[in-house]
XYZ file of C-alpha atoms in Angstrom:
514
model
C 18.663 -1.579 -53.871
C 16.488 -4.649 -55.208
C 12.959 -3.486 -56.801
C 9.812 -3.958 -54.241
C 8.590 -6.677 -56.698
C 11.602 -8.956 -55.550
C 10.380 -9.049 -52.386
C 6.859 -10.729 -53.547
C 7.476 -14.193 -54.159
C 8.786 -14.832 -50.381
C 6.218 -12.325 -49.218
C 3.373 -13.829 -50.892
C 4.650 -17.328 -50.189
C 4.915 -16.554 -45.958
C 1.119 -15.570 -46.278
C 0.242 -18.671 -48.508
C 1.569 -20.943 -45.862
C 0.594 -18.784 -42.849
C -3.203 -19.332 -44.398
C -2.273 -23.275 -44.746
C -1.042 -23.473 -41.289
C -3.965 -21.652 -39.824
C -6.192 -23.681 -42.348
C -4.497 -26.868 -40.503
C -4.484 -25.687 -37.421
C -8.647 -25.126 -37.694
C -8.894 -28.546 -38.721
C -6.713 -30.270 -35.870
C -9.089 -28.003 -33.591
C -12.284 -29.201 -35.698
C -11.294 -32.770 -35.797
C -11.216 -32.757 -31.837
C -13.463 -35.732 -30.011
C -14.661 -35.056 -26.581
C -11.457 -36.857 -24.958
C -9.314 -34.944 -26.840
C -10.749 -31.489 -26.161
C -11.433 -32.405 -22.286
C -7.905 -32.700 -21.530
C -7.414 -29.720 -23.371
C -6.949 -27.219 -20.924
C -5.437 -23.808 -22.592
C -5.124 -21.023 -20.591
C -6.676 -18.127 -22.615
C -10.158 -18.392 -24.541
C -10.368 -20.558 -27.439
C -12.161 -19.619 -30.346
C -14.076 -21.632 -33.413
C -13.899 -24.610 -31.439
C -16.008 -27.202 -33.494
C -17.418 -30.824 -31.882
C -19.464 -33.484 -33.350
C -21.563 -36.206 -30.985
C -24.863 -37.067 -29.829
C -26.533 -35.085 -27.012
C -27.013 -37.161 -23.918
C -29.436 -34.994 -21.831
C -30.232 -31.420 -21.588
C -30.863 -28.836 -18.195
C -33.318 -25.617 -19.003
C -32.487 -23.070 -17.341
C -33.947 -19.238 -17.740
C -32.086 -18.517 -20.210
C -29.503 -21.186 -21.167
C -29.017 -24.851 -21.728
C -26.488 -27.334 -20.090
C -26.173 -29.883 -22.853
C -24.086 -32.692 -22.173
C -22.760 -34.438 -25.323
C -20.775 -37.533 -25.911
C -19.215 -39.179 -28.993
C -18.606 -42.480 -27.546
C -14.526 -41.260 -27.073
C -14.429 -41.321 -22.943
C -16.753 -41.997 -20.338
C -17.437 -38.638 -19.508
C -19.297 -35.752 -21.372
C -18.550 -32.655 -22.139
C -20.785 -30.006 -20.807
C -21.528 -27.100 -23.404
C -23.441 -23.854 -22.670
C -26.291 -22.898 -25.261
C -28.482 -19.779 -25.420
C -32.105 -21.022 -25.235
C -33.060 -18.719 -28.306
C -30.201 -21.615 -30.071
C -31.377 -25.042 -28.273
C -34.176 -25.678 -30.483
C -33.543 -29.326 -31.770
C -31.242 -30.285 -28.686
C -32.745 -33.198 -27.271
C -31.665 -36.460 -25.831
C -30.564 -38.633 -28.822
C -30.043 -35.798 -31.717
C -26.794 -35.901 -33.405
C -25.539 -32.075 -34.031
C -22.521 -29.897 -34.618
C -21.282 -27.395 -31.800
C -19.607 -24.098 -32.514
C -18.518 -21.789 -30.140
C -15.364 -20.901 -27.493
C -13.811 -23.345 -25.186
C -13.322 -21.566 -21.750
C -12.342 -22.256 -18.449
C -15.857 -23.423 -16.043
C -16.896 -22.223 -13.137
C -17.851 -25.530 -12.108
C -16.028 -28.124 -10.313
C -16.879 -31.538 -12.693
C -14.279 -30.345 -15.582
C -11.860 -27.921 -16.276
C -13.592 -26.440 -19.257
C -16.607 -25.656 -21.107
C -18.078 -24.720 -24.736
C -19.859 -21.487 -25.232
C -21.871 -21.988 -27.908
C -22.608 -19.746 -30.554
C -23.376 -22.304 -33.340
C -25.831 -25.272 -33.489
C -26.360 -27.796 -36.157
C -28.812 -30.449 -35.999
C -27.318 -33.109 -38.394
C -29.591 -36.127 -36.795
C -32.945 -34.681 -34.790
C -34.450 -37.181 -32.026
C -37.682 -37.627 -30.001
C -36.646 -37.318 -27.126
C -39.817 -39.057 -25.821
C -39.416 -41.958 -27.646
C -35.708 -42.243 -27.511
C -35.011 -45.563 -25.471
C -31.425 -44.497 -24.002
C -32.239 -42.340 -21.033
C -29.882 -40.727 -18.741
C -31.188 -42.673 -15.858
C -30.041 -45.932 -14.751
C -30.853 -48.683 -17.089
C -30.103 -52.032 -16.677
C -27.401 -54.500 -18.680
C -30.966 -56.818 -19.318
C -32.605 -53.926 -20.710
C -30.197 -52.488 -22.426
C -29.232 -55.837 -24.131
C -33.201 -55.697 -25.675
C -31.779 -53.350 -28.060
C -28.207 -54.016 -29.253
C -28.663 -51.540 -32.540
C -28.685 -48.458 -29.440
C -26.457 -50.054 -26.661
C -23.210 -48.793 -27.847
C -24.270 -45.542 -28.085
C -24.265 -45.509 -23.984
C -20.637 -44.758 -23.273
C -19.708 -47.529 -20.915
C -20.387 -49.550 -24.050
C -18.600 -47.262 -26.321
C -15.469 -47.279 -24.800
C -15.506 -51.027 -24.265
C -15.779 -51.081 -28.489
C -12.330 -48.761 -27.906
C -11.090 -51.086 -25.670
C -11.407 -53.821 -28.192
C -9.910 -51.646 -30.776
C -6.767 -50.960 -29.006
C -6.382 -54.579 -27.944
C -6.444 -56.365 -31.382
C -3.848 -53.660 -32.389
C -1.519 -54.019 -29.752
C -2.186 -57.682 -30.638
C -1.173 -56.785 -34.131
C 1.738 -55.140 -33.315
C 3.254 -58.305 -30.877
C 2.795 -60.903 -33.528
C 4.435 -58.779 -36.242
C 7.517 -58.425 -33.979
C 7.688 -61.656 -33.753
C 7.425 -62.557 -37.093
C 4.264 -64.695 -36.836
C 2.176 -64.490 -40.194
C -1.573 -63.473 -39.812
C -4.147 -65.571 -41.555
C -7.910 -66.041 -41.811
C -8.813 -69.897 -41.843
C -12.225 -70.820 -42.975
C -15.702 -70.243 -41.020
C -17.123 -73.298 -42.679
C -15.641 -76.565 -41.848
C -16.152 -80.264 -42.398
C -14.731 -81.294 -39.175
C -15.828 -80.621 -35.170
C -12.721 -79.628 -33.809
C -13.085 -80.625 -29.980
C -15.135 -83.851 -31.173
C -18.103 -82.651 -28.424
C -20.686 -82.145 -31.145
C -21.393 -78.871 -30.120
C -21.468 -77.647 -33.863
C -24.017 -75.511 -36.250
C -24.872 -77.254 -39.092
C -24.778 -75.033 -42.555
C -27.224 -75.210 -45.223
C -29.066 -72.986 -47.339
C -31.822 -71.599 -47.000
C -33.817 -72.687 -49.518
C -33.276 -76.401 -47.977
C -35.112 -75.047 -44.831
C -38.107 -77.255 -45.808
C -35.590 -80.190 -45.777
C -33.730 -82.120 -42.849
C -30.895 -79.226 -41.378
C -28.545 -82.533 -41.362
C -28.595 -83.376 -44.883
C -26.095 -85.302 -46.209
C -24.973 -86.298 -49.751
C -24.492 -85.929 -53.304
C -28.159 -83.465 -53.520
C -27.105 -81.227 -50.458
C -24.916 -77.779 -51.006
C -21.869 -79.061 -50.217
C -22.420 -82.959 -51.113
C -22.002 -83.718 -47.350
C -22.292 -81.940 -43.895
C -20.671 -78.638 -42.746
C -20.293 -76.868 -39.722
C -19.731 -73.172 -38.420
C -15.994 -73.804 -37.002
C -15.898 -74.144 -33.245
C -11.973 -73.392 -33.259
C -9.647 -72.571 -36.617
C -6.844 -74.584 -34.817
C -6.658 -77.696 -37.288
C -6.522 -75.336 -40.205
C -3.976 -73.214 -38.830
C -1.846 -76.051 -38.449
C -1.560 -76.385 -42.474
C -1.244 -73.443 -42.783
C 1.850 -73.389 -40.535
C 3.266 -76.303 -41.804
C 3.936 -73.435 -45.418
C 5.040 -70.590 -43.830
C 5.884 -71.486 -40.058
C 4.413 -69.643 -37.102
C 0.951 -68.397 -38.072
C -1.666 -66.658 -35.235
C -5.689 -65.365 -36.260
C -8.470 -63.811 -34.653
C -11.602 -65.084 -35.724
C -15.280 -65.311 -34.822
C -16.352 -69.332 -33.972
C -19.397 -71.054 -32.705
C -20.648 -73.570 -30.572
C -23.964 -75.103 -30.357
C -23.973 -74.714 -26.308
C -27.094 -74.498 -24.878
C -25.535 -72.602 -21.793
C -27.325 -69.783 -20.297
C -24.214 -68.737 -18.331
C -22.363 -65.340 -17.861
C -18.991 -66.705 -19.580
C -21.074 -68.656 -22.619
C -21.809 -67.075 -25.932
C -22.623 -69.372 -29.074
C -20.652 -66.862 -31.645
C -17.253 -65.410 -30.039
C -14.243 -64.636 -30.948
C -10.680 -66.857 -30.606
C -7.226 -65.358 -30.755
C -5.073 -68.445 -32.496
C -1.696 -69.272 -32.697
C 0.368 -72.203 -33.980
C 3.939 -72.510 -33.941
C 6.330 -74.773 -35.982
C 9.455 -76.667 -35.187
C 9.064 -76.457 -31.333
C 10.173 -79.121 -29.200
C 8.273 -78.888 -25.979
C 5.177 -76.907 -24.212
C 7.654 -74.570 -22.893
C 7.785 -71.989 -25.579
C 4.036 -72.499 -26.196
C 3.586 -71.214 -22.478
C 6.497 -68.442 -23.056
C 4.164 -66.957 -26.234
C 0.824 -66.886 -24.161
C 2.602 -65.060 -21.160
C 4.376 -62.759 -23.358
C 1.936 -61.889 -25.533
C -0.395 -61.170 -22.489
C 1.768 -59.060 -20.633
C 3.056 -56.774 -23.878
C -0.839 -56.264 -24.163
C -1.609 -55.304 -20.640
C 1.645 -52.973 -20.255
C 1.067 -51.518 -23.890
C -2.838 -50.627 -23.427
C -2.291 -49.560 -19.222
C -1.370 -46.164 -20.073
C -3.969 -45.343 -22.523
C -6.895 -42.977 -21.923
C -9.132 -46.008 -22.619
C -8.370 -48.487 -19.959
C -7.282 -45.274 -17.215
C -10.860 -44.135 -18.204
C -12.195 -47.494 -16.977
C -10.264 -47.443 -13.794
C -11.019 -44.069 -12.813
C -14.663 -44.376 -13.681
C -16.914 -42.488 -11.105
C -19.168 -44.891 -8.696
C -22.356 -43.595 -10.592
C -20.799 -44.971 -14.375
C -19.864 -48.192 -14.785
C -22.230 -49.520 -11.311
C -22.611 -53.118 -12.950
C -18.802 -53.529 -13.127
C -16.014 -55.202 -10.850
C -14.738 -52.853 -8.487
C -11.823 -50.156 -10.351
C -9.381 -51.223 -7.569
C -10.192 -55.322 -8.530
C -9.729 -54.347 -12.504
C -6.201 -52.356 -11.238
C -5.084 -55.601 -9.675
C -6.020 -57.440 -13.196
C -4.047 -55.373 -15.123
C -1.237 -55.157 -12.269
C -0.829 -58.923 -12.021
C -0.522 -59.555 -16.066
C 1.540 -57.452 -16.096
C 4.140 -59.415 -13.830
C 6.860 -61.285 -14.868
C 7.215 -65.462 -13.905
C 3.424 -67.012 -13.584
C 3.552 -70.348 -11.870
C 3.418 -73.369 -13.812
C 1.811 -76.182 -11.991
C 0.939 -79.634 -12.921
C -2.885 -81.240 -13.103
C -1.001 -83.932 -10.996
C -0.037 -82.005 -8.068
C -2.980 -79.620 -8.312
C -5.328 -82.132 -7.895
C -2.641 -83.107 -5.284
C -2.922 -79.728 -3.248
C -6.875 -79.164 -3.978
C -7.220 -82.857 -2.167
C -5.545 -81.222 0.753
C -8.124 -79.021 1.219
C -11.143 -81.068 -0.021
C -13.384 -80.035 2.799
C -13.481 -76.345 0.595
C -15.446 -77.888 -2.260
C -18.839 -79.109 -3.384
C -17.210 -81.328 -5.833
C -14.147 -83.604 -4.430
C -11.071 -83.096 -6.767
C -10.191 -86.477 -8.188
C -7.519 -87.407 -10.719
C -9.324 -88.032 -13.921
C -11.549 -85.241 -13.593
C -11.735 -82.385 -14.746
C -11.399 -79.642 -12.738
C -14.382 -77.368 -11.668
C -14.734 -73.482 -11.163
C -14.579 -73.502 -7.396
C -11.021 -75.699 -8.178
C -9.316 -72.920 -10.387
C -10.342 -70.140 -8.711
C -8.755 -71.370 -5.431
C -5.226 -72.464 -7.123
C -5.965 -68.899 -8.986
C -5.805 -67.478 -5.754
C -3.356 -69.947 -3.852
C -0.901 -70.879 -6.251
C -0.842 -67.346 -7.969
C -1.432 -65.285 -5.335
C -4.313 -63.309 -6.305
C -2.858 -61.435 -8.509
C -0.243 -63.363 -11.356
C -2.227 -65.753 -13.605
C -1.667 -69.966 -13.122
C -0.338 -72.439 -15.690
C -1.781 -76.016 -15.176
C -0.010 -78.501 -17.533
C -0.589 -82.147 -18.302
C -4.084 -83.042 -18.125
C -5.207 -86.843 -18.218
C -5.138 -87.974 -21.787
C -9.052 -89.254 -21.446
C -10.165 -85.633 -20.483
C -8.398 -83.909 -23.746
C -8.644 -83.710 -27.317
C -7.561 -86.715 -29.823
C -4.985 -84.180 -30.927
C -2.482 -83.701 -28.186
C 0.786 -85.271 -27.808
C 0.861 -87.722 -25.143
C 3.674 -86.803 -22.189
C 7.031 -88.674 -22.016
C 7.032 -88.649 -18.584
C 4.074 -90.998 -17.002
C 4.879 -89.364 -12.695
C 4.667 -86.683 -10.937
C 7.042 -85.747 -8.224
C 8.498 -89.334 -8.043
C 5.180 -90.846 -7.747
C 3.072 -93.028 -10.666
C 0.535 -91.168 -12.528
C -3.154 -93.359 -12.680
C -3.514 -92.967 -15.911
C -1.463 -91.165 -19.202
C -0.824 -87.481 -19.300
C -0.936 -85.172 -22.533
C 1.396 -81.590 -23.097
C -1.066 -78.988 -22.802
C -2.157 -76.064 -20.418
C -4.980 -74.047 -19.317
C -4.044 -71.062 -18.142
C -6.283 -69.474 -15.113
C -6.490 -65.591 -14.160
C -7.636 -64.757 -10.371
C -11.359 -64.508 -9.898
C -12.455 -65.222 -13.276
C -10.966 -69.206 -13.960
C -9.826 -70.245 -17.636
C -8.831 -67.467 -20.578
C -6.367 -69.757 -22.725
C -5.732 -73.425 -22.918
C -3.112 -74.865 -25.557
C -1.019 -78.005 -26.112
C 1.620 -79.749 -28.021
C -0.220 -81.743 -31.313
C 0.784 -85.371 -32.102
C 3.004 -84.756 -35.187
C 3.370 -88.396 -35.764
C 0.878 -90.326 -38.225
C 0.826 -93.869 -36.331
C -0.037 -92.356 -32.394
C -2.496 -89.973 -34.095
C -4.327 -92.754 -35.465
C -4.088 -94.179 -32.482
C -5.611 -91.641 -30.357
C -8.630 -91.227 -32.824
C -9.578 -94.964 -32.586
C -9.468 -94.400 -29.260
C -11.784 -91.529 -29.165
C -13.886 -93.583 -32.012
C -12.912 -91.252 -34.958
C -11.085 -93.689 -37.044
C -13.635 -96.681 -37.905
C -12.792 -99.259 -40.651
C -9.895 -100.301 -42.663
C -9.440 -99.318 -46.326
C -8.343 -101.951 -48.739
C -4.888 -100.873 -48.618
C -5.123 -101.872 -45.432
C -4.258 -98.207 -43.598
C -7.088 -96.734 -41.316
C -9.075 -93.902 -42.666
C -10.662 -91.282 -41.062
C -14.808 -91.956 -40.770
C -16.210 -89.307 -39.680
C -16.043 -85.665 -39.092
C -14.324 -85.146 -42.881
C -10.159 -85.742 -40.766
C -8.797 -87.014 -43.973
C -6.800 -84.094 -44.813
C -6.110 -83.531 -40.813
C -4.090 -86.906 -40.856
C -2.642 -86.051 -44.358
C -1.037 -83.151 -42.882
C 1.258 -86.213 -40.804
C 2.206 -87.814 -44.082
C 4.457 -85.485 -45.559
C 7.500 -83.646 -43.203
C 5.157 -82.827 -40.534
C 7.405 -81.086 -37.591
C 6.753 -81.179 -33.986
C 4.569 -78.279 -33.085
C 2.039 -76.348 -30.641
C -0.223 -73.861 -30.028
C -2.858 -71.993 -28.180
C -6.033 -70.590 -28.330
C -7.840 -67.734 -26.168
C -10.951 -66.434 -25.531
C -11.065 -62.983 -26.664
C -14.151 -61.400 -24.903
C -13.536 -63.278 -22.215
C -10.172 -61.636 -22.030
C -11.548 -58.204 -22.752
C -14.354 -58.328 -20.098
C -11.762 -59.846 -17.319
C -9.705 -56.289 -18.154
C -12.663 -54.265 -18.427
C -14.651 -55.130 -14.898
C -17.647 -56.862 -17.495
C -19.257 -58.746 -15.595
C -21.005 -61.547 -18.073
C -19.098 -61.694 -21.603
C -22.596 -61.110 -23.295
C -22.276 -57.231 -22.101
C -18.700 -57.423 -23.914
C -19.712 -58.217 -27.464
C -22.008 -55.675 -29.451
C -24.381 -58.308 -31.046
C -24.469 -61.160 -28.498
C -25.958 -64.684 -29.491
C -26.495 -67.015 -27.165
C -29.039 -70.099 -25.985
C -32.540 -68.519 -27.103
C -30.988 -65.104 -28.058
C -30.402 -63.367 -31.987
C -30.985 -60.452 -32.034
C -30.821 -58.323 -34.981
């Protein structure tokens, strides 16, 4: 027979790890947020249950406290029972620490409740003075005060929302072996051409002209806040081929609309070595639909479709925002060209304040009605080849000058915009002109190229394009690419209904606040 001491090591070592296991098992229960530990539903008492969060109101009763508490993880709270002789502190705002046993509630709203026999105030709040009440408060109001609006949880688990997209995002461009990259903010160039652009300078030339230009200004000439990374993302796919970003941009717009913010954010992508608008349109659909059937199942977006009618008031209907996510995630959106839209809008001209004519762009009351005709309702619209007059200098010019057998007024370009059912334009994208001569072309059309040079080759005049028309010098291949509106995307899936309510700090006409 061995000696007891041979036993030890394994003995000792089984209690070592049962301690680590139990040590880990308290954290993992610790570590819970109020999502996790609502659908938590054990069927014995659970002890040393620990949860962090804000309190969002308080009920007195004789001789106990309902105190809801949130942590911005899920719509709904989760309702914890305190002694009174242990609520002191627990008021509307205060963030604190929650110890006690998660047990099966009487009560029909969830399935379980905490018992507390621990409270820590980490954060105490006056409850008086505490602007976030539990009664109805308006979007306008609660906009007044953007440092406090997320902590309301519609506005918290729209941040999640956001979260979940851009790394589902992530995740699609990886697989497809696009290269993420961060072109600059500052820019010499407007983009679109529509001067719509901030102009930079420091602040210590505040006293001076905002426009400055020259060899005593900051950067020896104008710059701008970038209203779209798209010129600079086609360098940089020109070195390593198909290249995507998503990055904040600006525009100078003085809009006071629901779908118009001056700083938002732009999903990017460029992609090399394609020969038509074809795979540009595959990418956007693709990429669209792998978000929406990724992020459907997730207790963030099922959160904001099963929202109760009393949170959530100011959104679209949860049945509308079903269909949104339901017709994305369909396979085969129509394609349809400006041609015969304007073609089958004409047809029903009596519909619309503003007559559809070919030329023109088209209006809000136009998309939403090919939204709904030509998609059904439900799967998004493609409209390709918009008059050449209407677009940006940079798009390739179509081949093919008819429609349908018929003669086209004027010249087409390859490009999209790409409408979604009730809400109008989320993405728009094109093929570029990859060839020097027609790009020249196009911007002394639009009046971007001025002068000769001595050499006797047009040069760029304004708007700093130099480097843009390099980029056709040297081996540039066809290519294409698109650009989305990322809030605009995110409040279409979320029911928002103006895109200032979507972003945390929204800027706009009039409006910075903090």
């Amino acid at each position: 027979m061995r000696p007891a001491s041979a036993f030890r090591p394994s003995s000792v070592s089984r209690v070592l790890n049962a301690r680590r296991v139990c040590r880990r098992c308290l954290s993992q229960q610790a570590n819970r947020s109020v999502a996790q530990l609502l659908q938590w539903r054990p069927t014995e008492k659970a002890d040393d249950v620990v949860i962090n969060g804000f309190v969002r109101s308080v009920r007195s009763m004789k001789a106990h406290r309902f105190v809801a508490l949130g942590d911005g993880s899920s719509l709904a709270p989760l309702q914890a029972l305190v002694q009174a002789d242990y609520a002191e502190g627990l008021t509307v705002g205060a963030a604190v620490r929650l110890t006690g046993a998660w047990v099966a509630s009487p009560g029909a709203a969830q399935s379980h409740e905490l018992h507390v026999n621990k409270v820590e105030v980490l954060g105490p709040s006056d409850a008086k003075t505490f602007p976030i009440q539990k009664k109805y408060q308006t979007p306008e109001y609660l906009r007044t005060m953007p440092h406090l609006r997320p902590r309301t949880p519609l506005n918290a688990v729209l941040l999640k929302l956001r979260s979940d997209s851009i790394a589902s995002l992530t995740q699609f461009f990886a697989g497809r072996s696009f290269t993420q990259t961060h072109p600059p903010i500052l820019t010499s160039s407007d983009c679109e051409g529509a001067g719509e652009v901030f102009t930079v300078a420091p602040a210590s030339d505040a006293a001076g002209p905002a426009d400055q230009d020259g060899p005593g200004s900051f950067f020896r000439s104008k710059k701008y806040l970038t209203v779209s990374t798209q010129l600079h993302l086609e360098a940089l796919a020109q070195g390593v081929g198909n290249v995507w970003t998503l990055s904040p941009v600006f525009r100078a717009e003085e809009s006071d609309t629901s779908r118009h913010l001056s700083e938002f954010y732009m999903l990017e992508a460029e992609m090399s070595f394609v020969d038509g608008l074809a795979p540009v349109m595959d990418l956007a659909e693709d990429m669209l639909r792998s978000l929406s059937t990724n992020l459907y199942g997730t207790a963030t977006v099922q959160d904001l479709l099963s929202r109760s009618r009393h949170s959530g008031s100011d959104l679209a209907p949860a049945e509308d925002v079903r269909r949104r996510w339901e017709g994305l995630m369909q396979k085969d959106w129509p394609r349809m060209t400006y041609s015969d839209a304007v073609a089958l809008l004409q047809q029903r001209a009596d519909l619309f304040a503003h007559k559809p004519t070919w030329g023109a762009g088209l209006q809000s009351e136009h998309e939403k009605y090919l939204a709904d005709y030509v998609g059904g309702g439900e799967k998004p619209v493609f409209i390709t080849n918009y008059p050449r007059d209407i677009k940006a200098f940079y798009m390739l010019e179509s081949q093919a000058a008819s429609s349908n057998g018929q003669q086209l007024p004027g010249a087409t370009v390859d490009c999209f915009d790409l409408l979604v059912p009730e809400f109008c334009e989320i993405a728009g994208g094109s093929m570029r002109e990859h060839r020097l001569g027609p790009l020249l072309d196009a911007m002394k059309r639009q009046g971007i190229v001025g002068q000769q040079s001595e050499a006797g080759a047009e040069t760029p005049s304004v708007n700093g394009l130099d480097w843009y028309v390099d980029l056709r010098r040297w081996g540039c291949p066809p290519h294409g690419g698109f650009g989305l509106g990322f809030d605009r995307l995110l409040s279409y899936l979320s029911g928002v209904q103006t895109v200032r309510d979507m972003v945390s700090f929204p800027r706009w006409f009039g409006r910075c606040d903090c």
